[in-house]
mmCIF file of C-alpha atoms in Angstrom:
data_model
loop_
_atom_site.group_PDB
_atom_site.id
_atom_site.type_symbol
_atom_site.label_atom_id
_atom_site.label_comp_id
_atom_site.label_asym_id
_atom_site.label_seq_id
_atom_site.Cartn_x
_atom_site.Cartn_y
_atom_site.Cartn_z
ATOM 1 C CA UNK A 1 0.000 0.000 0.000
ATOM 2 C CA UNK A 2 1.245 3.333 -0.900
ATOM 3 C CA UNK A 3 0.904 6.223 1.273
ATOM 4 C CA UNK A 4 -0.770 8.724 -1.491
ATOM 5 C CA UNK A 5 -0.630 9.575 -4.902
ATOM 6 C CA UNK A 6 2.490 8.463 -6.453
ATOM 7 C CA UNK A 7 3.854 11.548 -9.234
ATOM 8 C CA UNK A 8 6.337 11.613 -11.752
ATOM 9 C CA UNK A 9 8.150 13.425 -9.563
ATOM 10 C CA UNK A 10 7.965 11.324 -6.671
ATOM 11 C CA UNK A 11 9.427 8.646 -9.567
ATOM 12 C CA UNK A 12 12.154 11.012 -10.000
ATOM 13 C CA UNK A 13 11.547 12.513 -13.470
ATOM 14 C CA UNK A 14 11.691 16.491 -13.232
ATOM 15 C CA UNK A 15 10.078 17.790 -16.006
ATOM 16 C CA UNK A 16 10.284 21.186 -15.050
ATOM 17 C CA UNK A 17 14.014 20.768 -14.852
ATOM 18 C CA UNK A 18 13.773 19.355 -18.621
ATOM 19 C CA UNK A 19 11.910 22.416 -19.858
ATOM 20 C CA UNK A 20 14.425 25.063 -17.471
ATOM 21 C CA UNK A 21 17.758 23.327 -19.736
ATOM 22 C CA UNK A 22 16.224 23.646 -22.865
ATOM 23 C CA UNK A 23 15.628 27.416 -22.159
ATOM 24 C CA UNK A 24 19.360 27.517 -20.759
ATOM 25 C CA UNK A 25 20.677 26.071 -24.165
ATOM 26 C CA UNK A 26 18.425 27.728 -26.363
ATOM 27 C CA UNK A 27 21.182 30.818 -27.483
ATOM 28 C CA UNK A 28 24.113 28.665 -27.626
ATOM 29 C CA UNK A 29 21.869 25.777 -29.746
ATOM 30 C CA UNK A 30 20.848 29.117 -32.058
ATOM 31 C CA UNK A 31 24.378 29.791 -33.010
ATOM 32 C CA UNK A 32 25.163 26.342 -34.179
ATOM 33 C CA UNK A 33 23.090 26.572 -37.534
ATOM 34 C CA UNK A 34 23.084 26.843 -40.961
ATOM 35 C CA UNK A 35 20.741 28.740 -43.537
ATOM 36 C CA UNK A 36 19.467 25.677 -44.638
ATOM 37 C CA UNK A 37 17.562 24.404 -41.244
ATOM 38 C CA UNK A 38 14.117 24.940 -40.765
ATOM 39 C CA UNK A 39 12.034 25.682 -37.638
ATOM 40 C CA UNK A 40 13.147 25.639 -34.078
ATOM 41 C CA UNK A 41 14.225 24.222 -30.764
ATOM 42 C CA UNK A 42 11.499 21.891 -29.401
ATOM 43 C CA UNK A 43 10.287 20.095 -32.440
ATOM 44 C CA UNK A 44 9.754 16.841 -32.564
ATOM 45 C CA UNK A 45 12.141 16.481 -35.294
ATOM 46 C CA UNK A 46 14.446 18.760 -36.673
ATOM 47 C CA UNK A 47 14.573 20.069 -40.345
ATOM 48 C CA UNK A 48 16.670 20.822 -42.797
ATOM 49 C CA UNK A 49 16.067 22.050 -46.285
ATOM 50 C CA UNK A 50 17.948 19.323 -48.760
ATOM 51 C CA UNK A 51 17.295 21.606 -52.240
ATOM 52 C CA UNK A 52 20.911 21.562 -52.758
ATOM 53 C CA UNK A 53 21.472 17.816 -52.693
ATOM 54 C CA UNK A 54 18.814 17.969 -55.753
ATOM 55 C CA UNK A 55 21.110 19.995 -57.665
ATOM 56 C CA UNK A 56 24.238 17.199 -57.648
ATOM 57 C CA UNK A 57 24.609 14.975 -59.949
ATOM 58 C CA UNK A 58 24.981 11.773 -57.853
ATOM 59 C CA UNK A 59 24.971 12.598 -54.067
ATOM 60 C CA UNK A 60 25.784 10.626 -51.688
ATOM 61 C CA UNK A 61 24.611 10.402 -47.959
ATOM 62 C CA UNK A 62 27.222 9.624 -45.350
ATOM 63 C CA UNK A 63 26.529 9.036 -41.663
ATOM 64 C CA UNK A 64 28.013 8.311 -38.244
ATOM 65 C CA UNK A 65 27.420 8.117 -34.661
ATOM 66 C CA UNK A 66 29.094 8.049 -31.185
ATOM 67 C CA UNK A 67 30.064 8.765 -28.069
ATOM 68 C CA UNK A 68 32.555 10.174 -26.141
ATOM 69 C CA UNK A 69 33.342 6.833 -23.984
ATOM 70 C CA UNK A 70 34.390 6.871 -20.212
ATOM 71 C CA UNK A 71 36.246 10.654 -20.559
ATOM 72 C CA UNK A 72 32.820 11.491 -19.249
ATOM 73 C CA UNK A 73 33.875 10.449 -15.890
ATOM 74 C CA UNK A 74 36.672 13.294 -15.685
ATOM 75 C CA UNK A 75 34.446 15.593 -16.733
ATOM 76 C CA UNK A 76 31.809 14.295 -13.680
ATOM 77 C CA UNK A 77 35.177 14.580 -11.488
ATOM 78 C CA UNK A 78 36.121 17.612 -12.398
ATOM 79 C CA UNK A 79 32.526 19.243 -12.241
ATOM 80 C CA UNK A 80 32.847 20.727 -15.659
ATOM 81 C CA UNK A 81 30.850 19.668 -18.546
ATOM 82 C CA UNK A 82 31.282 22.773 -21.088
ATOM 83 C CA UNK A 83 33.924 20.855 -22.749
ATOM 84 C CA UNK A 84 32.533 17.618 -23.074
ATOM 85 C CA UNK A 85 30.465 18.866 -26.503
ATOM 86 C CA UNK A 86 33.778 18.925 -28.387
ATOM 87 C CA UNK A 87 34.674 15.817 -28.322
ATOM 88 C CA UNK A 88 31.522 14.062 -29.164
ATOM 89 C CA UNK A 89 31.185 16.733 -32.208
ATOM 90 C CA UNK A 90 35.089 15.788 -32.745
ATOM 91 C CA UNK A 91 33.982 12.150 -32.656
ATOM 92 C CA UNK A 92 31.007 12.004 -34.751
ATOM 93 C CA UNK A 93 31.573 14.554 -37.751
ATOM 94 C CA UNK A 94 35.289 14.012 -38.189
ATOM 95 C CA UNK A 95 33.905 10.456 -39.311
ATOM 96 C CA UNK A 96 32.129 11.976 -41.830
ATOM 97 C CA UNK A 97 34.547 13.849 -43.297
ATOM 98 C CA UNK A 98 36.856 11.038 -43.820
ATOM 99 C CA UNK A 99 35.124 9.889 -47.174
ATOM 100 C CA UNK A 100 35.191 13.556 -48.170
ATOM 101 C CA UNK A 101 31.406 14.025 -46.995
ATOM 102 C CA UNK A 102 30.639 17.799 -45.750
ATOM 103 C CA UNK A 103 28.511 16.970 -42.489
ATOM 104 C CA UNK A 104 25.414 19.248 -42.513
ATOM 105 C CA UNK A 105 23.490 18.511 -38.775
ATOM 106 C CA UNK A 106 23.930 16.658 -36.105
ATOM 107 C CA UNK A 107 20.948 15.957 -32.981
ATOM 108 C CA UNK A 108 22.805 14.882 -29.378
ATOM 109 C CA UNK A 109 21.241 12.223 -26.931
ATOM 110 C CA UNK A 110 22.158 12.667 -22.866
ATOM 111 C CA UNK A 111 21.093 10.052 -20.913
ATOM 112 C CA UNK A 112 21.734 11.098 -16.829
ATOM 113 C CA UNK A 113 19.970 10.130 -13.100
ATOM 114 C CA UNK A 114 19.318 13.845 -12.492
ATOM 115 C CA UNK A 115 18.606 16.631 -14.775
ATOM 116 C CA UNK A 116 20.208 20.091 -13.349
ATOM 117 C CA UNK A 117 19.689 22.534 -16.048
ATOM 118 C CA UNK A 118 22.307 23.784 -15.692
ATOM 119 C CA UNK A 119 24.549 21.474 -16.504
ATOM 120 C CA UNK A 120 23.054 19.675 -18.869
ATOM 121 C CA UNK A 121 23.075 23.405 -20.494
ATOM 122 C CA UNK A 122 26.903 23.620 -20.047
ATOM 123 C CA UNK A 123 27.188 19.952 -21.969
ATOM 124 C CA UNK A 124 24.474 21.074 -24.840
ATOM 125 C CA UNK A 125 27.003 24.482 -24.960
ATOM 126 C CA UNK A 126 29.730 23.039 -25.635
ATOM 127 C CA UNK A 127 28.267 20.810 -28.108
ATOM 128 C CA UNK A 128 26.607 23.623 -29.808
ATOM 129 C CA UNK A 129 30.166 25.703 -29.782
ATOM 130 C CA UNK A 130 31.795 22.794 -31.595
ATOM 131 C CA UNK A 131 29.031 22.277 -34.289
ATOM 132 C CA UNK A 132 29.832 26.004 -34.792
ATOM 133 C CA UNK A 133 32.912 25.330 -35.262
ATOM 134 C CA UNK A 134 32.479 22.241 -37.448
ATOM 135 C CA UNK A 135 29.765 24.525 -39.664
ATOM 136 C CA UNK A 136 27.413 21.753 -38.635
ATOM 137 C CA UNK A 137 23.853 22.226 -37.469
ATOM 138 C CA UNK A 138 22.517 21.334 -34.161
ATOM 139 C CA UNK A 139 18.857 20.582 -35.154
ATOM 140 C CA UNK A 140 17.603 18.660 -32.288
ATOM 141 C CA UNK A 141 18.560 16.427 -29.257
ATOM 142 C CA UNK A 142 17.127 14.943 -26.461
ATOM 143 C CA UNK A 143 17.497 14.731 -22.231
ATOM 144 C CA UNK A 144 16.810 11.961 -20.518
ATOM 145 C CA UNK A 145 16.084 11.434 -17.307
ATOM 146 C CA UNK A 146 16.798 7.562 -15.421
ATOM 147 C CA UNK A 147 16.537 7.796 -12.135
ATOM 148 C CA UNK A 148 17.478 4.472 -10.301
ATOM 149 C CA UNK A 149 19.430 3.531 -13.633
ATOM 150 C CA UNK A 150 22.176 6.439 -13.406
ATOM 151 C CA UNK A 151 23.081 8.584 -10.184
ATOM 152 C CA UNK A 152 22.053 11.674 -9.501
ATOM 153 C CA UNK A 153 25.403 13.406 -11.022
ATOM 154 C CA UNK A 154 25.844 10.518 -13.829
ATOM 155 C CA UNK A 155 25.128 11.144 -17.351
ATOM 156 C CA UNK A 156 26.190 9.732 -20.105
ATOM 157 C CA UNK A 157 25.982 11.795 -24.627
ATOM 158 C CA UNK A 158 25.763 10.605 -27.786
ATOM 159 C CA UNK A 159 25.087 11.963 -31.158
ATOM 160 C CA UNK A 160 24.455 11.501 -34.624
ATOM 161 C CA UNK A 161 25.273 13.382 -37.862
ATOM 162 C CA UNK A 162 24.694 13.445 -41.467
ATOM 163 C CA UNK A 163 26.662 14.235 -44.200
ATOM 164 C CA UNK A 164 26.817 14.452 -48.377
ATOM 165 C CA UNK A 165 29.084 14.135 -51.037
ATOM 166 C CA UNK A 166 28.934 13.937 -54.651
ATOM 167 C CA UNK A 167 29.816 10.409 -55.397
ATOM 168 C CA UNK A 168 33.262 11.686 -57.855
ATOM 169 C CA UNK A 169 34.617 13.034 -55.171
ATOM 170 C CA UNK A 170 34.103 10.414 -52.326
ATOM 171 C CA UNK A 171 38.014 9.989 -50.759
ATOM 172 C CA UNK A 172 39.118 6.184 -50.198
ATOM 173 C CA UNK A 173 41.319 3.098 -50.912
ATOM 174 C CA UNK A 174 40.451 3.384 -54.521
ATOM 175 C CA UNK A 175 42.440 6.720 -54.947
ATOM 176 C CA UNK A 176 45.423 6.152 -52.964
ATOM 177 C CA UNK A 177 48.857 5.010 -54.617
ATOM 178 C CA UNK A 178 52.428 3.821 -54.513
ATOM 179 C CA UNK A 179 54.532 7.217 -54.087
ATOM 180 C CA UNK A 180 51.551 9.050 -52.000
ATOM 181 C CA UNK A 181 53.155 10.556 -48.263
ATOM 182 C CA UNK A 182 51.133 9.659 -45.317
ATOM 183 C CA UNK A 183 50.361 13.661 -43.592
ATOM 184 C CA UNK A 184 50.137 13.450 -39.964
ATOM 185 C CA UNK A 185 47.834 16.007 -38.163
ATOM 186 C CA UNK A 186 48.735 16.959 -34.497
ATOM 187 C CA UNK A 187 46.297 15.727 -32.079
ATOM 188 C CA UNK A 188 45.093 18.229 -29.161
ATOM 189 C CA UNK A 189 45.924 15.342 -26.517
ATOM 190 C CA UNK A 190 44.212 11.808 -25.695
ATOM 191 C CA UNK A 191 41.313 13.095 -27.295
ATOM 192 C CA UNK A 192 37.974 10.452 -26.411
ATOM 193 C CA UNK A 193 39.735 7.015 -26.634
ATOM 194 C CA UNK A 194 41.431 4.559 -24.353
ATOM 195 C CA UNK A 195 40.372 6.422 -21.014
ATOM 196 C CA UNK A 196 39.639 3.184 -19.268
ATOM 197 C CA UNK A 197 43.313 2.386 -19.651
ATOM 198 C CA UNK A 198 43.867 5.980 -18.418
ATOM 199 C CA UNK A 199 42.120 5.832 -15.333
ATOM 200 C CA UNK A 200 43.004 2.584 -14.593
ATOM 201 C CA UNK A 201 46.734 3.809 -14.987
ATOM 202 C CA UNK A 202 46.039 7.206 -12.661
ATOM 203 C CA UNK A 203 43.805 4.910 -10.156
ATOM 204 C CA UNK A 204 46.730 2.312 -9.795
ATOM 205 C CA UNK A 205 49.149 4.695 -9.299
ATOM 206 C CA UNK A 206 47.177 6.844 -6.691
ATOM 207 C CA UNK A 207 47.108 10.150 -8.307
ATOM 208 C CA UNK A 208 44.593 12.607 -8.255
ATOM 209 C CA UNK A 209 43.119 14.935 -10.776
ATOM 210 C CA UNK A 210 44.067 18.338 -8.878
ATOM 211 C CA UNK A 211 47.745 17.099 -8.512
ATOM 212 C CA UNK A 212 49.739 19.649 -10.973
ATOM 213 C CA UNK A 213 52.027 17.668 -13.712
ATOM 214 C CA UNK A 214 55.152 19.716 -14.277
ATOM 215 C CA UNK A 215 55.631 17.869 -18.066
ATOM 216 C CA UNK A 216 51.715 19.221 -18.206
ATOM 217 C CA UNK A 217 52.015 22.874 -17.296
ATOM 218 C CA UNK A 218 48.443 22.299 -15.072
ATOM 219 C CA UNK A 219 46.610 19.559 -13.228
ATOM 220 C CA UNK A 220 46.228 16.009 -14.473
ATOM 221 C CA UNK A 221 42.625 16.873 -14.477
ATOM 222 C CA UNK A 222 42.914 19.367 -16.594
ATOM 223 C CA UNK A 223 44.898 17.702 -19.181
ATOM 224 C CA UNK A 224 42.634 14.557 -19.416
ATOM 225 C CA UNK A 225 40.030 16.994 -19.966
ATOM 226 C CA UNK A 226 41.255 18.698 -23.176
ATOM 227 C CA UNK A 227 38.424 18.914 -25.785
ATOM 228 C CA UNK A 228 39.575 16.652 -28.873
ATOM 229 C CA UNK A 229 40.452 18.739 -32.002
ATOM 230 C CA UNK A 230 37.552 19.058 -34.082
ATOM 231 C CA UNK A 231 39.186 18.697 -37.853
ATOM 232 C CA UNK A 232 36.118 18.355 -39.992
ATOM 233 C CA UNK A 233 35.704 22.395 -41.435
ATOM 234 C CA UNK A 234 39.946 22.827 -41.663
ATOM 235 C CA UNK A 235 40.166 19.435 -43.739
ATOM 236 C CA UNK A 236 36.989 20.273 -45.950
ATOM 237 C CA UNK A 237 38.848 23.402 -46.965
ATOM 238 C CA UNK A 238 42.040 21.809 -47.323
ATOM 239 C CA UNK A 239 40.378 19.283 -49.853
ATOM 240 C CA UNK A 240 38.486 22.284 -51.592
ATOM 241 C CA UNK A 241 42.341 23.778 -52.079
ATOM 242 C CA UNK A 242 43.670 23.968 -55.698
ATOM 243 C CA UNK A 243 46.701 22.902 -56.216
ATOM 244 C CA UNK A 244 45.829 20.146 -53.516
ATOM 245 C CA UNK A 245 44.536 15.940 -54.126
ATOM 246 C CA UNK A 246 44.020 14.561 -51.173
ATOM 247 C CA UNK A 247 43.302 10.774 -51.734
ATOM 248 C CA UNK A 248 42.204 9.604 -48.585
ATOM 249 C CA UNK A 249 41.976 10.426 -44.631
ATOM 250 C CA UNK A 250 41.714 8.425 -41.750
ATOM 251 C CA UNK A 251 40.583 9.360 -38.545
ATOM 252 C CA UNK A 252 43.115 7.826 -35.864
ATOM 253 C CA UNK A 253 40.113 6.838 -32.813
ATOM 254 C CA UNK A 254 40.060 3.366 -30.977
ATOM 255 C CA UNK A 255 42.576 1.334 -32.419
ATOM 256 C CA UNK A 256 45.180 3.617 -32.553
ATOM 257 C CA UNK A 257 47.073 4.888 -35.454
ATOM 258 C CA UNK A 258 48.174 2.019 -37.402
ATOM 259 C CA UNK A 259 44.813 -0.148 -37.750
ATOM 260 C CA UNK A 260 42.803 3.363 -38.546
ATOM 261 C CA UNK A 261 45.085 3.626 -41.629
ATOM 262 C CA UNK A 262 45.002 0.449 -42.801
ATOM 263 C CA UNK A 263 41.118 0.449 -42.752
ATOM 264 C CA UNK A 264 41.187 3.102 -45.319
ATOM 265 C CA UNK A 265 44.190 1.559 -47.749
ATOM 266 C CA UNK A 266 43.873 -0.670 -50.628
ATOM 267 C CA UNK A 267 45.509 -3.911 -50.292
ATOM 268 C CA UNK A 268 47.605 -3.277 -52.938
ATOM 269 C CA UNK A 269 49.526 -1.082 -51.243
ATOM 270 C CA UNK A 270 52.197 -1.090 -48.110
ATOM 271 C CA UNK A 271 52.785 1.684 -45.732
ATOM 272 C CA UNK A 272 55.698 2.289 -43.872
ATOM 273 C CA UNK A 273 55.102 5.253 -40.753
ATOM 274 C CA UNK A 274 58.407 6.476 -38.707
ATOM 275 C CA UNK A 275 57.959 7.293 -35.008
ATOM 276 C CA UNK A 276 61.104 9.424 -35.521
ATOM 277 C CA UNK A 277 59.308 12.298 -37.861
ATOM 278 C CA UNK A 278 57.165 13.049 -34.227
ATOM 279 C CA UNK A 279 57.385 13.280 -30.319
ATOM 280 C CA UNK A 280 54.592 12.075 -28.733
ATOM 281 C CA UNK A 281 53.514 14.864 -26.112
ATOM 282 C CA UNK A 282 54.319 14.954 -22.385
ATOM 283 C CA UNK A 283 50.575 13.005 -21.125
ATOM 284 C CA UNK A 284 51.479 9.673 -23.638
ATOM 285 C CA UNK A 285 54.709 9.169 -22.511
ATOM 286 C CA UNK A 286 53.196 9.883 -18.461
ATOM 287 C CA UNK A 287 50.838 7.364 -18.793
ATOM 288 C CA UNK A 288 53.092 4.630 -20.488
ATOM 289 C CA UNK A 289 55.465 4.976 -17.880
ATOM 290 C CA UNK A 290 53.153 5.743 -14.972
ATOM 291 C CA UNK A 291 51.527 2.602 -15.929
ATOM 292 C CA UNK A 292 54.635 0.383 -17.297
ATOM 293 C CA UNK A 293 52.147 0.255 -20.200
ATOM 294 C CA UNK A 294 54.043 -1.800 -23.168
ATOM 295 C CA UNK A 295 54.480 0.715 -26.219
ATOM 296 C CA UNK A 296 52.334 -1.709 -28.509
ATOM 297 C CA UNK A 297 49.560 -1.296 -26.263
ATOM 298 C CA UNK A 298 49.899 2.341 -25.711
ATOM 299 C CA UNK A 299 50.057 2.312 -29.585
ATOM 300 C CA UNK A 300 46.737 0.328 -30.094
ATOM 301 C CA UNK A 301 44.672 2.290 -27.689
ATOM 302 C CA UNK A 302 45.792 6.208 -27.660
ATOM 303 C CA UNK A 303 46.448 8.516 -30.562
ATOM 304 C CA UNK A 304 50.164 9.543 -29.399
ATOM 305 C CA UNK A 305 49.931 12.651 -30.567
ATOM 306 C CA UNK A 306 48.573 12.215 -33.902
ATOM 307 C CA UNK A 307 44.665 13.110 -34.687
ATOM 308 C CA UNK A 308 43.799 12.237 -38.597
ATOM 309 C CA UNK A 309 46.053 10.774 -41.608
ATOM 310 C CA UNK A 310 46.023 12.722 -44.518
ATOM 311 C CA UNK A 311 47.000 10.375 -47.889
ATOM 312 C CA UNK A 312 48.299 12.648 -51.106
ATOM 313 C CA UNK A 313 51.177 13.204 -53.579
ATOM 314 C CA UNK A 314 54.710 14.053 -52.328
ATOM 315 C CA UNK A 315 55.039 17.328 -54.512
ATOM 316 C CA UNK A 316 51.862 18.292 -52.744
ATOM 317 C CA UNK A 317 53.086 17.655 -49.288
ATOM 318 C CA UNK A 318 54.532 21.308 -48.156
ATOM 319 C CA UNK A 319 51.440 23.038 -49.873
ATOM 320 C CA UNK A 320 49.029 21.088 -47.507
ATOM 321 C CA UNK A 321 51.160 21.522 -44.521
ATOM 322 C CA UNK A 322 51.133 25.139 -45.087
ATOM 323 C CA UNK A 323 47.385 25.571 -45.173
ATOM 324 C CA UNK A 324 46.749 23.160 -42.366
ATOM 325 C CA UNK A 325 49.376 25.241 -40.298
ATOM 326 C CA UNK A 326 47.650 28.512 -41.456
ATOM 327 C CA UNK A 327 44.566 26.754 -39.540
ATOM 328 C CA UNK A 328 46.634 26.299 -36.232
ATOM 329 C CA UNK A 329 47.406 22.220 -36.953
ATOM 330 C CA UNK A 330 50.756 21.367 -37.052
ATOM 331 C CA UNK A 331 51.467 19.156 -39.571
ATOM 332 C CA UNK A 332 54.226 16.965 -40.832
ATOM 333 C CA UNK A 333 55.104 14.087 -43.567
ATOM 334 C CA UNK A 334 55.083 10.295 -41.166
ATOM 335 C CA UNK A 335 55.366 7.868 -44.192
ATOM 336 C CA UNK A 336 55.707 6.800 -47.705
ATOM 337 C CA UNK A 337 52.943 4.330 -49.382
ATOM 338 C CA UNK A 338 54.428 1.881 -51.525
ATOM 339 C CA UNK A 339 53.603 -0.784 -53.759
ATOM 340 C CA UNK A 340 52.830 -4.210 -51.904
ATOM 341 C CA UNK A 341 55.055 -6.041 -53.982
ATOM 342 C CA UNK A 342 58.059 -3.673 -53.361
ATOM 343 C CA UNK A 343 57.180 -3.197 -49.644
ATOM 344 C CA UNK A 344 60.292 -2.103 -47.604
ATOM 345 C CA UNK A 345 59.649 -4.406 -45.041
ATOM 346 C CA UNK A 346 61.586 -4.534 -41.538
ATOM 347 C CA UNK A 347 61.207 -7.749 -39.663
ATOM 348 C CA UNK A 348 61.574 -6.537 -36.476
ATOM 349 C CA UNK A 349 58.369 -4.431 -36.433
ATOM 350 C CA UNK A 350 54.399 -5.602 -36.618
ATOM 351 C CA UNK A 351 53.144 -5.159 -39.661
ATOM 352 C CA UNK A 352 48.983 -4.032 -39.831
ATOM 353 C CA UNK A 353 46.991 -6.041 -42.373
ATOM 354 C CA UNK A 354 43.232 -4.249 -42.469
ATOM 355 C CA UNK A 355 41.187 -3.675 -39.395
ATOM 356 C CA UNK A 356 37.884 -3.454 -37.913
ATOM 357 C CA UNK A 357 36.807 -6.075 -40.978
ATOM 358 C CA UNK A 358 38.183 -4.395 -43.491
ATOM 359 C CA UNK A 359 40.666 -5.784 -46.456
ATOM 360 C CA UNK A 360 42.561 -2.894 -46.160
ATOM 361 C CA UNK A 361 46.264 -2.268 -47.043
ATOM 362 C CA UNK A 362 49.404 -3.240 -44.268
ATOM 363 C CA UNK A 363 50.852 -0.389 -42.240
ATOM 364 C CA UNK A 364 54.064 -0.476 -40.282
ATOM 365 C CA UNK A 365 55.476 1.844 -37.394
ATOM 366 C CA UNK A 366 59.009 1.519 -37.268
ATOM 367 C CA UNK A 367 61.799 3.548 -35.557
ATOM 368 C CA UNK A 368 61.838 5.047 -31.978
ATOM 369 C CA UNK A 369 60.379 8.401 -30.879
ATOM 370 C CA UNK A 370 63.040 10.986 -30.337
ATOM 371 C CA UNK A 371 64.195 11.182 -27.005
#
């Protein structure tokens, strides 16, 4: 027998919380638009005018979704969720861009055990900021409340995008070839993968996130938190450069570096990377030794220092890394493709056949990071 009347709210569902975020978000979701979305915030479904797709010859739809893994539980730590939007944007629409797609709007899903408006406001921010910043629009979304499922201060995003591009200029296996240079782009920092082997790391070795890191310049908190580098606008005008071909891009997430370039190689081709050409910053090298973390395993699960893979001729090499710089991403040559059969193989180093189910090309890291 109950007592009385049992209410949503007594279930623990505020909906007058729900309605208090949405008007919280509703100037930073305003900014993150384009000319071609119709309507408002609060639809049931967002909108977008597609006249333009009519007009190309062959488009072709891309997609992707994801999330932004267990980094959510620094930012839960930390109390501070305004940079949390960045790297599911970063996540989501630089998988887009990899086939050359230009990603037009994205909606966001947060699942948490308590709404407070304001900070699911702060997370819906920050996502809106980096769909600015991606010249994506943020047409919709949706807040969730569990109660009993998640704590109070638990949450948990996800998002989805959509993308087009005309089907002659889709970027892939098919255009890469023996004599292209593999382009690394600087990452920001761990970006949104491995952070289970992170924390497990920092929680084994009893360090907190407000101890200061002298190789850091500020608190381990503070560097685990980074937003990840959102590269979709920068590499949609790179490919839009004259002058510039770029045959394919890979976006280096879980897996690491090598097995996200193999996915997108043909197998007709080898590549060979050099850890020499970079130097891994301060936080990879902290966690490998912090942890006594092998360097193949640090290599399959973090990004060490290197965001997206950028496939194109040699003689084009200096042009791209000049524009890329101009856009504030240090850039810098990592490789050489090379035909399969010619393949300057060095037996003491793994080599990468495909990934993730692909039938992709082999990659090989060899060398030693300076220092």
């Amino acid at each position: 027998m109950t007592e009385g009347p049992i209410t949503y709210a007594a279930a623990g569902v505020d909906v007058e919380a729900g309605d208090k975020a949405v008007e919280l978000m509703k100037a930073s979701v305003r900014r993150a638009t384009r000319p071609e979305v119709l309507g408002g915030l609060g639809g049931f479904a967002g909108m977008f005018d597609a006249s333009a797709i009519a007009r190309m010859t062959r488009p072709v739809l891309a997609t992707s979704t994801d999330g932004v893994g267990t980094k959510v539980a620094i930012a839960q730590a930390l109390d501070k969720h305004d940079t949390i939007g960045f790297d599911l944007v970063g996540m989501v629409v630089d998988d887009i861009v990899v086939c050359g797609a230009e990603p037009l709007f994205m909606t966001d899903y947060i699942a948490t055990g308590k709404v407070v408006p304001e900070r699911i406001a702060a997370i819906v921010g920050g996502i809106a900021r980096a769909c600015e910043q991606a010249r994506v629009a943020l047409v919709g979304g949706e807040t969730a409340e569990h109660p009993g499922l998640l704590e109070p201060d638990e949450y948990d995003v996800a998002g989805a995008a959509t993308g087009v591009v005309e089907y002659a200029d889709v970027l892939g296996p098919d255009r890469v070839r023996p004599g292209d240079v593999v382009l690394a782009l600087a990452s920001s920092g761990i970006h949104s993968n491995g952070y289970s082997l992170v924390r497990k790391v920092i929680q084994s070795a009893g360090w907190e996130l407000d101890r200061h890191v002298e190789e850091f310049g500020q608190t381990l908190g503070e560097e685990l938190l980074t937003p990840t580098r959102v590269y979709s606008a920068d590499l949609l005008d790179l490919i839009r450069t004259d002058g510039i071909d770029v045959h394919a891009l890979s976006h280096v997430t879980g897996g690491g570096l090598v097995a996200n370039l193999a996915r997108v190689l043909p197998p007709t081709v080898f590549a060979r990377l050099d850890r020499s050409t970079w130097t891994p910053p301060a936080v990879f090298s902290t966690i490998g030794s912090l942890g006594q973390v092998p360097r193949g395993d640090l290599e399959r699960t973090l990004n060490m220092g290197v965001g997206f893979v950028a496939m194109l001729p040699a003689d084009q090499a200096d042009a791209a890394t000049r524009e890329l710089e101009a856009r504030g991403i240090p850039a810098w040559v990592m490789g050489e493709v090379h035909a399969a059969e010619d393949a300057p193989v060095d037996d003491a180093h793994e080599v990468v056949r495909g990934a993730k189910g692909v039938e992709g090309g082999a990659v090989q890291l060899v060398g030693d990071y300076p220092g």
